[in-house]
Amino acid sequence: MTLLTKTSEEQNPASATGKGRVRAFPRLDRFFQVAERGSTIAREMRGGLVTFFTMAYIVILNPLILGGLNASTAPVDVAGGWLPAAQVGAVTGLTAGVMTILFGIVANLPFGLAAGLGINSFLAVSVIGEVTWPEAMGLVVINGVLIVLFGITGARTAIFRAVPRELKAAITVGIGLFIAFIGFVDSGFVRPTKGGPPVQLGDGGSITSVPTLVFVGALLLIGILLARKVQGGLLIGIIVSTIAAVVIESVFRIGSSGPSNAGGWHLNKPELSGTLVSVPDFGLLGHFDLFGAFGRLGALAATMLVFTLVFTNFFDAMGTMTGLAKSAGLADKRGTFPRLKSAFIVEGIGAVAGGMTSGSSNTVYVDSAAGIGEGARTGLASVVTGLLFLGSMFLTPLTAVVPIEVAAAALVAVGAMMVAQIREINFKKFSVALPVFLTIVTMPLTYSIANGIGVGFISWVVVRGASGKGKKIHPLMWVVAAGFLVYFARGPIAAWMGG
């Protein structure tokens, strides 16, 4: 019962602004503008915890994507090199922790940063077949430097402000559907079919696994708590559901999912191992070759790889930050949010840091919406998340306790919150309705925020321009739309260059 009781500070935030009761941490409050944004220290702490719990899977998943226990289980580069999973895990937690804390202090926004799933998969599947791992990470560093320069010069801010209000709202809605779809897939609630529709409910149209039932139970519990406006509803739902999952695993011994155990836990079993503390191995720090890929592939081919990285990183992060800022109520009518330029610069530094540590480009995580849904409004929540990431380097067994099925339930619940932004879109004008619709549906259907933004930009300038609204389209929209055309045609272009 005590968990459901509001503190006096939460019942009356105004009383902690200095006009009555004095806050326990006045300097912290002023630095992060906690009361000014209508939040409380306790709420920021909870939000940071929730964001970490919904992002913690990256410490486990990134090593599975980039590394392995040996050369037979890891993605091997063109020279036969591979990344040890333990070292990838260590640098993943280190970089995420440092960059999230830096982002919270400099940008004062409740966004967590970690290795981007789109880029790390691109590196492991497409890039290392042509270059070595150090050379691939060198390309990531160059990509980050370019993004930082775009931020410093104001080019990234200018592009952001050129995006119409309706498209910004559509990006938020699309991200909501996208993270909900991620949650459905990660939990096994939605699965691919062998010969019918692309996806189906569970296994053959039925929920057949216990972990998926845990997801359903967690989602309903979180939904009830949020509907009843219980303080800490998301966090309480995650903790209670995780405890239930630990009990279920200890009784039924379900095990991890695999070829012989399709009904197992999707990523990690919710159980405590005998060892709670592990010593991180930072052997990958500085393991990158800045210009090696240019010597191996030639300038044109290497430039195309950098172009792909920049476009994915640039617009994925921009769209994510747009959606998160609107979800937190920090964006104005144009979608602009506080410390915009600083946020873009620090996010670019995250890409540089990720390449230098060989953990892949670090970017803002859409999972931060869970912490925002818990009430986080300032960078203090990010500092909490970052400190927990640093701790995760030593407490990997504890990080692995929360199953992805529980984290997925939080994502679906937050996705429902973000979709509410659709009320800001006027669907009466079809020249607006079609581009925003394409933006919204392309994100979940292609599993990419950047793809949704690109399709939205191109369709906006073409449809609006052809319907006599060309003068109202910002020139930068035309430039970016043209860039996306090149981005979507990068495969044939790269083949032509290679030929």
Short mmCIF file of C-alpha atoms in Angstrom, two decimals:
data_model
loop_
_atom_site.label_atom_id
_atom_site.label_comp_id
_atom_site.label_asym_id
_atom_site.label_seq_id
_atom_site.Cartn_x
_atom_site.Cartn_y
_atom_site.Cartn_z
CA MET A 1 0.00 0.00 0.00
CA THR A 2 2.85 2.39 0.69
CA LEU A 3 3.94 2.17 -2.94
CA LEU A 4 0.60 3.56 -4.04
CA THR A 5 0.64 6.49 -1.62
CA LYS A 6 1.62 9.85 -3.06
CA THR A 7 4.28 11.81 -1.23
CA SER A 8 3.40 15.30 -0.08
CA GLU A 9 5.71 16.61 -2.77
CA GLU A 10 3.81 14.75 -5.50
CA GLN A 11 0.42 15.75 -4.15
CA ASN A 12 1.37 19.41 -4.31
CA PRO A 13 4.44 20.09 -6.48
CA ALA A 14 3.94 23.80 -6.17
CA SER A 15 4.64 23.59 -2.46
CA ALA A 16 8.20 22.57 -3.27
CA THR A 17 9.06 25.52 -5.49
CA GLY A 18 10.13 27.75 -2.68
CA LYS A 19 6.70 29.28 -1.98
CA GLY A 20 6.17 27.06 1.01
CA ARG A 21 8.02 23.89 1.81
CA VAL A 22 11.72 24.00 0.93
CA ARG A 23 12.89 21.28 -1.43
CA ALA A 24 15.34 18.69 -0.12
CA PHE A 25 17.74 19.32 -3.01
CA PRO A 26 17.24 22.97 -4.05
CA ARG A 27 20.44 23.22 -6.17
CA LEU A 28 19.60 20.04 -8.03
CA ASP A 29 16.07 21.32 -8.56
CA ARG A 30 17.26 24.66 -9.95
CA PHE A 31 19.97 23.17 -12.19
CA PHE A 32 17.58 20.75 -13.88
CA GLN A 33 14.54 23.07 -13.69
CA VAL A 34 12.57 20.26 -12.08
CA ALA A 35 9.81 22.35 -10.45
CA GLU A 36 9.76 24.74 -13.40
CA ARG A 37 8.75 21.87 -15.65
CA GLY A 38 6.09 20.68 -13.23
CA SER A 39 7.96 17.64 -12.00
CA THR A 40 9.49 16.46 -8.72
CA ILE A 41 12.81 14.91 -7.75
CA ALA A 42 11.06 11.64 -6.87
CA ARG A 43 9.27 11.55 -10.21
CA GLU A 44 12.53 12.13 -12.11
CA MET A 45 14.21 9.33 -10.16
CA ARG A 46 11.38 6.94 -11.00
CA GLY A 47 11.38 8.01 -14.63
CA GLY A 48 15.12 7.36 -14.86
CA LEU A 49 14.64 3.90 -13.37
CA VAL A 50 11.84 3.04 -15.79
CA THR A 51 13.85 4.24 -18.80
CA PHE A 52 16.78 2.08 -17.71
CA PHE A 53 14.60 -0.99 -17.24
CA THR A 54 13.12 -0.59 -20.72
CA MET A 55 16.58 0.03 -22.27
CA ALA A 56 18.65 -2.46 -20.26
CA TYR A 57 18.18 -5.15 -22.90
CA ILE A 58 20.73 -3.37 -25.10
CA VAL A 59 23.54 -4.41 -22.72
CA ILE A 60 22.60 -8.02 -23.51
CA LEU A 61 21.43 -7.64 -27.11
CA ASN A 62 24.28 -5.50 -28.51
CA PRO A 63 26.93 -8.16 -27.74
CA LEU A 64 24.72 -10.76 -29.44
CA ILE A 65 24.52 -8.61 -32.59
CA LEU A 66 28.12 -7.39 -32.80
CA GLY A 67 30.08 -10.14 -31.04
CA GLY A 68 30.18 -13.71 -29.84
CA LEU A 69 32.02 -16.17 -27.62
CA ASN A 70 34.29 -17.19 -30.49
CA ALA A 71 34.73 -16.78 -34.24
CA SER A 72 32.08 -19.42 -34.99
CA THR A 73 29.36 -17.55 -33.06
CA ALA A 74 30.29 -13.93 -33.92
CA PRO A 75 29.94 -11.87 -37.12
CA VAL A 76 33.35 -12.22 -38.76
CA ASP A 77 34.78 -9.36 -40.80
CA VAL A 78 36.51 -9.47 -44.17
CA ALA A 79 39.87 -10.23 -42.52
CA GLY A 80 38.51 -12.91 -40.20
CA GLY A 81 38.34 -10.66 -37.14
CA TRP A 82 35.54 -10.72 -34.55
CA LEU A 83 34.49 -8.91 -31.37
CA PRO A 84 34.35 -10.76 -28.01
CA ALA A 85 30.84 -10.50 -26.58
CA ALA A 86 32.05 -9.74 -23.05
CA GLN A 87 34.06 -6.77 -24.29
CA VAL A 88 31.14 -5.50 -26.38
CA GLY A 89 28.90 -5.71 -23.33
CA ALA A 90 31.36 -3.71 -21.24
CA VAL A 91 31.71 -0.87 -23.74
CA THR A 92 27.97 -0.88 -24.41
CA GLY A 93 27.22 -0.11 -20.76
CA LEU A 94 30.13 2.34 -20.47
CA THR A 95 29.24 4.41 -23.53
CA ALA A 96 25.50 4.40 -22.81
CA GLY A 97 26.15 5.51 -19.23
CA VAL A 98 28.56 8.32 -20.05
CA MET A 99 26.56 9.65 -23.01
CA THR A 100 23.19 9.52 -21.22
CA ILE A 101 24.63 11.42 -18.24
CA LEU A 102 26.23 13.98 -20.57
CA PHE A 103 22.98 14.39 -22.47
CA GLY A 104 21.04 14.90 -19.25
CA ILE A 105 23.45 17.56 -17.97
CA VAL A 106 23.94 19.45 -21.24
CA ALA A 107 20.56 19.08 -22.96
CA ASN A 108 18.47 18.70 -19.77
CA LEU A 109 16.05 16.31 -21.47
CA PRO A 110 14.84 12.92 -20.16
CA PHE A 111 16.24 10.90 -23.07
CA GLY A 112 18.47 7.85 -22.75
CA LEU A 113 21.26 7.09 -25.26
CA ALA A 114 22.70 3.70 -26.19
CA ALA A 115 23.95 1.74 -29.19
CA GLY A 116 21.41 2.15 -32.00
CA LEU A 117 19.87 -1.16 -33.09
CA GLY A 118 19.50 -0.15 -36.72
CA ILE A 119 23.13 0.87 -37.15
CA ASN A 120 24.67 -2.03 -35.22
CA SER A 121 22.68 -4.50 -37.32
CA PHE A 122 23.74 -2.68 -40.50
CA LEU A 123 27.38 -2.95 -39.45
CA ALA A 124 27.14 -6.65 -38.55
CA VAL A 125 25.17 -7.71 -41.62
CA SER A 126 26.28 -5.41 -44.45
CA VAL A 127 29.47 -3.51 -43.66
CA ILE A 128 31.93 -6.03 -42.21
CA GLY A 129 31.62 -8.19 -45.31
CA GLU A 130 33.63 -5.44 -47.02
CA VAL A 131 35.86 -4.04 -44.25
CA THR A 132 37.35 -5.02 -40.89
CA TRP A 133 35.66 -4.25 -37.56
CA PRO A 134 38.14 -1.43 -36.74
CA GLU A 135 37.55 0.07 -40.19
CA ALA A 136 33.77 -0.20 -39.76
CA MET A 137 33.99 1.61 -36.41
CA GLY A 138 36.15 4.26 -38.11
CA LEU A 139 33.25 4.92 -40.48
CA VAL A 140 30.95 5.27 -37.45
CA VAL A 141 33.32 7.88 -35.97
CA ILE A 142 33.34 9.86 -39.25
CA ASN A 143 29.55 9.65 -39.33
CA GLY A 144 29.43 11.07 -35.81
CA VAL A 145 31.84 13.90 -36.59
CA LEU A 146 29.68 14.96 -39.54
CA ILE A 147 26.55 14.92 -37.37
CA VAL A 148 28.30 17.03 -34.72
CA LEU A 149 29.31 19.53 -37.43
CA PHE A 150 25.69 19.66 -38.66
CA GLY A 151 24.67 20.42 -35.09
CA ILE A 152 27.33 23.08 -34.46
CA THR A 153 26.67 24.92 -37.72
CA GLY A 154 22.93 24.92 -37.08
CA ALA A 155 22.15 22.91 -40.23
CA ARG A 156 20.42 20.19 -38.23
CA THR A 157 18.36 22.73 -36.29
CA ALA A 158 17.39 24.51 -39.52
CA ILE A 159 16.19 21.26 -41.08
CA PHE A 160 14.25 20.42 -37.93
CA ARG A 161 12.46 23.78 -37.95
CA ALA A 162 11.65 23.47 -41.65
CA VAL A 163 9.53 20.37 -41.02
CA PRO A 164 5.79 21.22 -41.01
CA ARG A 165 3.87 20.86 -37.76
CA GLU A 166 1.65 18.12 -39.20
CA LEU A 167 4.66 15.99 -40.18
CA LYS A 168 6.17 16.39 -36.71
CA ALA A 169 2.92 15.17 -35.18
CA ALA A 170 2.86 12.28 -37.66
CA ILE A 171 6.42 11.35 -36.66
CA THR A 172 5.30 11.13 -33.02
CA VAL A 173 2.30 8.96 -33.91
CA GLY A 174 4.43 6.76 -36.16
CA ILE A 175 6.99 6.26 -33.41
CA GLY A 176 4.16 5.32 -31.04
CA LEU A 177 3.00 2.60 -33.43
CA PHE A 178 6.61 1.61 -34.09
CA ILE A 179 7.53 1.03 -30.44
CA ALA A 180 4.21 -0.75 -29.84
CA PHE A 181 5.00 -3.06 -32.77
CA ILE A 182 8.49 -3.66 -31.33
CA GLY A 183 6.83 -4.63 -28.07
CA PHE A 184 4.41 -7.00 -29.79
CA VAL A 185 7.22 -8.68 -31.73
CA ASP A 186 9.69 -8.91 -28.82
CA SER A 187 7.03 -10.47 -26.61
CA GLY A 188 5.95 -13.07 -29.18
CA PHE A 189 2.45 -11.59 -29.25
CA VAL A 190 3.02 -11.03 -32.98
CA ARG A 191 5.04 -13.54 -35.01
CA PRO A 192 5.92 -14.04 -38.68
CA THR A 193 4.08 -16.68 -40.65
CA LYS A 194 5.64 -19.30 -42.90
CA GLY A 195 3.46 -18.84 -45.95
CA GLY A 196 0.50 -16.60 -45.21
CA PRO A 197 0.26 -12.98 -44.05
CA PRO A 198 3.53 -11.28 -42.96
CA VAL A 199 2.55 -11.46 -39.29
CA GLN A 200 0.05 -13.29 -37.12
CA LEU A 201 -1.16 -13.40 -33.53
CA GLY A 202 1.16 -15.63 -31.50
CA ASP A 203 1.66 -19.12 -32.89
CA GLY A 204 -0.92 -20.01 -35.54
CA GLY A 205 -3.28 -17.35 -34.26
CA SER A 206 -3.11 -18.42 -30.61
CA ILE A 207 -1.11 -17.38 -27.56
CA THR A 208 0.76 -20.58 -26.75
CA SER A 209 3.78 -19.54 -24.68
CA VAL A 210 3.98 -18.60 -21.00
CA PRO A 211 6.35 -15.64 -21.63
CA THR A 212 3.78 -14.11 -23.98
CA LEU A 213 1.14 -14.56 -21.30
CA VAL A 214 3.45 -12.71 -18.92
CA PHE A 215 3.58 -9.89 -21.49
CA VAL A 216 -0.22 -9.78 -21.67
CA GLY A 217 -0.51 -9.77 -17.88
CA ALA A 218 2.14 -7.06 -17.54
CA LEU A 219 0.43 -4.91 -20.18
CA LEU A 220 -2.95 -5.21 -18.48
CA LEU A 221 -1.45 -4.46 -15.06
CA ILE A 222 0.39 -1.39 -16.37
CA GLY A 223 -2.74 -0.30 -18.22
CA ILE A 224 -4.87 -0.54 -15.08
CA LEU A 225 -2.31 1.35 -12.98
CA LEU A 226 -2.01 4.12 -15.59
CA ALA A 227 -5.78 4.33 -16.06
CA ARG A 228 -6.18 4.74 -12.30
CA LYS A 229 -3.39 7.37 -12.38
CA VAL A 230 -1.30 5.56 -9.79
CA GLN A 231 2.00 7.35 -9.19
CA GLY A 232 4.79 5.11 -10.45
CA GLY A 233 2.38 2.92 -12.38
CA LEU A 234 4.88 1.93 -15.05
CA LEU A 235 7.65 1.19 -12.56
CA ILE A 236 5.32 -0.75 -10.25
CA GLY A 237 4.04 -2.74 -13.22
CA ILE A 238 7.58 -3.60 -14.34
CA ILE A 239 8.70 -4.66 -10.84
CA VAL A 240 5.61 -6.73 -10.06
CA SER A 241 5.64 -8.41 -13.47
CA THR A 242 9.36 -9.17 -13.20
CA ILE A 243 8.87 -10.78 -9.79
CA ALA A 244 6.03 -12.85 -11.24
CA ALA A 245 8.26 -13.87 -14.17
CA VAL A 246 11.06 -14.93 -11.79
CA VAL A 247 8.61 -17.08 -9.82
CA ILE A 248 7.19 -18.61 -13.02
CA GLU A 249 10.67 -19.44 -14.34
CA SER A 250 11.76 -20.97 -11.03
CA VAL A 251 8.68 -23.22 -10.99
CA PHE A 252 8.28 -24.22 -14.65
CA ARG A 253 11.89 -23.90 -15.90
CA ILE A 254 10.80 -22.52 -19.26
CA GLY A 255 14.29 -21.55 -20.43
CA SER A 256 15.43 -19.25 -23.24
CA SER A 257 13.90 -19.34 -26.69
CA GLY A 258 15.73 -21.36 -29.33
CA PRO A 259 15.27 -23.83 -32.22
CA SER A 260 14.21 -26.56 -29.80
CA ASN A 261 12.32 -24.26 -27.42
CA ALA A 262 10.10 -21.89 -29.40
CA GLY A 263 8.02 -21.09 -26.33
CA GLY A 264 10.95 -19.87 -24.21
CA TRP A 265 11.83 -16.38 -23.04
CA HIS A 266 12.70 -14.23 -26.03
CA LEU A 267 16.06 -12.83 -24.87
CA ASN A 268 16.99 -13.57 -21.26
CA LYS A 269 15.57 -15.79 -18.55
CA PRO A 270 14.22 -13.93 -15.51
CA GLU A 271 16.43 -15.57 -12.91
CA LEU A 272 19.32 -14.70 -10.64
CA SER A 273 22.55 -16.54 -11.35
CA GLY A 274 25.04 -17.51 -8.67
CA THR A 275 27.30 -14.55 -9.51
CA LEU A 276 25.88 -11.06 -9.11
CA VAL A 277 29.03 -9.03 -9.87
CA SER A 278 31.27 -9.21 -12.92
CA VAL A 279 34.41 -7.23 -13.82
CA PRO A 280 34.09 -5.42 -17.19
CA ASP A 281 36.72 -5.90 -19.90
CA PHE A 282 37.47 -2.65 -21.77
CA GLY A 283 39.79 -4.19 -24.35
CA LEU A 284 37.86 -2.64 -27.27
CA LEU A 285 38.43 0.98 -26.24
CA GLY A 286 40.14 2.84 -29.08
CA HIS A 287 39.92 -0.20 -31.36
CA PHE A 288 39.05 1.71 -34.56
CA ASP A 289 40.73 2.66 -37.86
CA LEU A 290 39.53 6.08 -38.99
CA PHE A 291 40.35 5.97 -42.71
CA GLY A 292 41.13 2.30 -43.30
CA ALA A 293 37.85 1.66 -45.15
CA PHE A 294 38.69 4.33 -47.73
CA GLY A 295 41.96 2.59 -48.53
CA ARG A 296 40.31 -0.82 -48.73
CA LEU A 297 37.15 0.10 -50.68
CA GLY A 298 38.04 3.34 -52.44
CA ALA A 299 36.67 6.82 -51.76
CA LEU A 300 33.30 6.46 -53.55
CA ALA A 301 32.23 3.14 -52.00
CA ALA A 302 33.33 4.19 -48.50
CA THR A 303 31.54 7.52 -48.91
CA MET A 304 28.30 5.72 -49.74
CA LEU A 305 28.59 3.73 -46.51
CA VAL A 306 29.15 6.95 -44.55
CA PHE A 307 26.18 8.54 -46.34
CA THR A 308 23.95 5.65 -45.26
CA LEU A 309 25.14 5.89 -41.66
CA VAL A 310 24.64 9.67 -41.53
CA PHE A 311 21.15 9.60 -43.00
CA THR A 312 20.03 6.80 -40.70
CA ASN A 313 21.60 8.37 -37.60
CA PHE A 314 20.58 11.96 -38.44
CA PHE A 315 16.88 11.48 -39.14
CA ASP A 316 16.25 8.53 -36.84
CA ALA A 317 17.45 10.58 -33.87
CA MET A 318 15.69 13.73 -35.04
CA GLY A 319 12.39 11.89 -35.35
CA THR A 320 12.84 10.15 -32.01
CA MET A 321 13.63 13.39 -30.18
CA THR A 322 10.63 15.07 -31.81
CA GLY A 323 8.30 12.34 -30.62
CA LEU A 324 9.77 12.19 -27.12
CA ALA A 325 9.69 15.97 -26.63
CA LYS A 326 6.04 16.14 -27.69
CA SER A 327 5.21 13.18 -25.48
CA ALA A 328 6.83 14.96 -22.52
CA GLY A 329 4.93 18.17 -23.22
CA LEU A 330 8.22 20.03 -23.75
CA ALA A 331 7.65 20.95 -27.40
CA ASP A 332 5.92 24.11 -28.56
CA LYS A 333 3.32 24.30 -31.35
CA ARG A 334 6.07 24.04 -33.99
CA GLY A 335 7.54 20.99 -32.28
CA THR A 336 10.66 22.84 -31.08
CA PHE A 337 11.92 21.85 -27.64
CA PRO A 338 14.40 23.37 -25.12
CA ARG A 339 18.15 23.21 -25.82
CA LEU A 340 17.51 21.86 -29.30
CA LYS A 341 20.99 22.61 -30.66
CA SER A 342 22.75 21.17 -27.61
CA ALA A 343 20.69 17.98 -27.89
CA PHE A 344 21.67 17.53 -31.53
CA ILE A 345 25.37 18.11 -30.80
CA VAL A 346 25.54 15.71 -27.85
CA GLU A 347 23.66 13.06 -29.82
CA GLY A 348 26.29 13.38 -32.54
CA ILE A 349 29.04 12.99 -29.95
CA GLY A 350 27.32 9.75 -28.98
CA ALA A 351 27.97 8.43 -32.48
CA VAL A 352 31.65 9.39 -32.20
CA ALA A 353 31.95 7.77 -28.77
CA GLY A 354 30.24 4.59 -29.95
CA GLY A 355 32.70 4.22 -32.81
CA MET A 356 35.71 4.91 -30.59
CA THR A 357 34.64 2.24 -28.11
CA SER A 358 33.58 -0.28 -30.81
CA GLY A 359 30.08 -0.50 -29.35
CA SER A 360 28.45 1.11 -32.42
CA SER A 361 26.89 4.56 -32.78
CA ASN A 362 25.00 5.71 -29.67
CA THR A 363 21.76 7.54 -30.26
CA VAL A 364 18.61 8.63 -28.45
CA TYR A 365 16.36 5.69 -27.61
CA VAL A 366 12.65 5.74 -28.27
CA ASP A 367 12.34 3.51 -25.17
CA SER A 368 12.87 6.72 -23.16
CA ALA A 369 9.15 7.27 -23.71
CA ALA A 370 8.56 4.80 -20.88
CA GLY A 371 10.35 7.07 -18.40
CA ILE A 372 8.49 10.08 -19.79
CA GLY A 373 5.25 8.18 -19.32
CA GLU A 374 6.30 7.75 -15.68
CA GLY A 375 6.60 11.54 -15.35
CA ALA A 376 10.23 12.33 -16.24
CA ARG A 377 10.61 15.84 -17.67
CA THR A 378 14.26 16.81 -17.12
CA GLY A 379 17.82 15.65 -17.59
CA LEU A 380 17.91 14.46 -13.99
CA ALA A 381 16.08 11.32 -15.13
CA SER A 382 18.78 10.81 -17.77
CA VAL A 383 21.51 11.11 -15.15
CA VAL A 384 19.78 8.38 -13.12
CA THR A 385 19.51 6.19 -16.23
CA GLY A 386 23.16 6.81 -17.10
CA LEU A 387 24.38 5.92 -13.61
CA LEU A 388 22.43 2.67 -13.78
CA PHE A 389 24.03 1.89 -17.15
CA LEU A 390 27.46 2.39 -15.59
CA GLY A 391 26.43 0.08 -12.77
CA SER A 392 25.19 -2.48 -15.29
CA MET A 393 28.81 -3.08 -16.36
CA PHE A 394 29.41 -4.70 -12.98
CA LEU A 395 25.93 -6.11 -12.37
CA THR A 396 25.17 -7.84 -15.65
CA PRO A 397 23.27 -10.74 -13.94
CA LEU A 398 20.89 -8.23 -12.29
CA THR A 399 20.43 -6.35 -15.57
CA ALA A 400 19.33 -9.59 -17.17
CA VAL A 401 16.60 -10.28 -14.62
CA VAL A 402 13.92 -8.10 -16.29
CA PRO A 403 12.68 -10.19 -19.25
CA ILE A 404 12.13 -8.48 -22.59
CA GLU A 405 8.47 -9.51 -22.39
CA VAL A 406 7.96 -7.19 -19.41
CA ALA A 407 9.88 -4.32 -21.00
CA ALA A 408 7.80 -4.88 -24.16
CA ALA A 409 4.58 -4.36 -22.19
CA ALA A 410 5.84 -0.94 -21.05
CA LEU A 411 6.66 -0.01 -24.66
CA VAL A 412 3.17 -0.92 -25.88
CA ALA A 413 1.56 1.12 -23.11
CA VAL A 414 3.70 4.15 -23.93
CA GLY A 415 3.02 3.70 -27.64
CA ALA A 416 -0.67 4.13 -26.85
CA MET A 417 0.13 7.43 -25.13
CA MET A 418 2.13 8.74 -28.09
CA VAL A 419 -0.55 7.90 -30.67
CA ALA A 420 -2.77 10.47 -28.94
CA GLN A 421 -0.80 13.17 -30.81
CA ILE A 422 -2.82 12.27 -33.91
CA ARG A 423 -5.41 14.81 -32.74
CA GLU A 424 -3.08 17.59 -33.95
CA ILE A 425 -3.34 16.48 -37.59
CA ASN A 426 -6.01 17.84 -39.94
CA PHE A 427 -6.97 14.94 -42.20
CA LYS A 428 -9.55 16.99 -44.11
CA LYS A 429 -6.91 18.14 -46.61
CA PHE A 430 -5.75 15.12 -48.58
CA SER A 431 -2.49 16.85 -49.53
CA VAL A 432 -1.74 16.68 -45.81
CA ALA A 433 -3.51 13.40 -45.02
CA LEU A 434 -1.56 11.23 -47.48
CA PRO A 435 1.99 12.31 -46.47
CA VAL A 436 1.26 12.06 -42.74
CA PHE A 437 -0.47 8.69 -43.22
CA LEU A 438 2.54 7.36 -45.14
CA THR A 439 4.87 8.67 -42.43
CA ILE A 440 2.87 6.94 -39.71
CA VAL A 441 2.46 3.52 -41.35
CA THR A 442 5.92 3.28 -42.94
CA MET A 443 7.73 3.34 -39.58
CA PRO A 444 6.25 0.15 -38.12
CA LEU A 445 5.89 -1.62 -41.47
CA THR A 446 9.55 -1.12 -42.43
CA TYR A 447 10.85 -1.22 -38.85
CA SER A 448 12.60 2.13 -39.33
CA ILE A 449 11.93 5.65 -38.11
CA ALA A 450 14.24 7.09 -40.78
CA ASN A 451 12.28 5.34 -43.56
CA GLY A 452 9.03 6.82 -42.29
CA ILE A 453 10.50 10.32 -42.20
CA GLY A 454 11.94 9.91 -45.70
CA VAL A 455 8.68 8.71 -47.23
CA GLY A 456 6.86 11.53 -45.45
CA PHE A 457 9.27 14.19 -46.70
CA ILE A 458 9.17 13.01 -50.31
CA SER A 459 5.40 12.60 -50.46
CA TRP A 460 4.90 15.98 -48.73
CA VAL A 461 6.89 17.99 -51.28
CA VAL A 462 5.52 16.04 -54.27
CA VAL A 463 1.83 16.02 -53.29
CA ARG A 464 1.75 19.49 -51.74
CA GLY A 465 3.84 20.94 -54.56
CA ALA A 466 1.68 19.41 -57.31
CA SER A 467 -1.50 20.61 -55.60
CA GLY A 468 -0.48 24.27 -55.79
CA LYS A 469 1.08 24.57 -52.31
CA GLY A 470 4.69 24.67 -53.50
CA LYS A 471 5.35 28.23 -52.27
CA LYS A 472 4.48 27.17 -48.72
CA ILE A 473 7.09 24.40 -48.69
CA HIS A 474 10.37 25.38 -47.05
CA PRO A 475 13.35 25.10 -49.48
CA LEU A 476 15.15 22.80 -47.06
CA MET A 477 12.28 20.32 -47.37
CA TRP A 478 13.03 20.01 -51.09
CA VAL A 479 16.75 19.54 -50.40
CA VAL A 480 16.17 16.86 -47.75
CA ALA A 481 13.56 15.09 -49.92
CA ALA A 482 16.12 14.92 -52.72
CA GLY A 483 18.64 13.50 -50.27
CA PHE A 484 16.16 10.82 -49.24
CA LEU A 485 15.66 9.86 -52.88
CA VAL A 486 19.39 9.16 -53.05
CA TYR A 487 19.19 7.34 -49.70
CA PHE A 488 16.41 5.02 -50.89
CA ALA A 489 18.29 4.34 -54.14
CA ARG A 490 21.65 3.78 -52.43
CA GLY A 491 21.73 0.08 -53.35
CA PRO A 492 21.59 0.58 -57.14
CA ILE A 493 23.87 3.63 -56.82
CA ALA A 494 26.48 1.63 -54.90
CA ALA A 495 26.22 -1.20 -57.46
CA TRP A 496 26.68 1.30 -60.29
CA MET A 497 29.75 2.78 -58.57
CA GLY A 498 31.15 -0.67 -58.03
CA GLY A 499 30.60 -1.49 -61.66
#
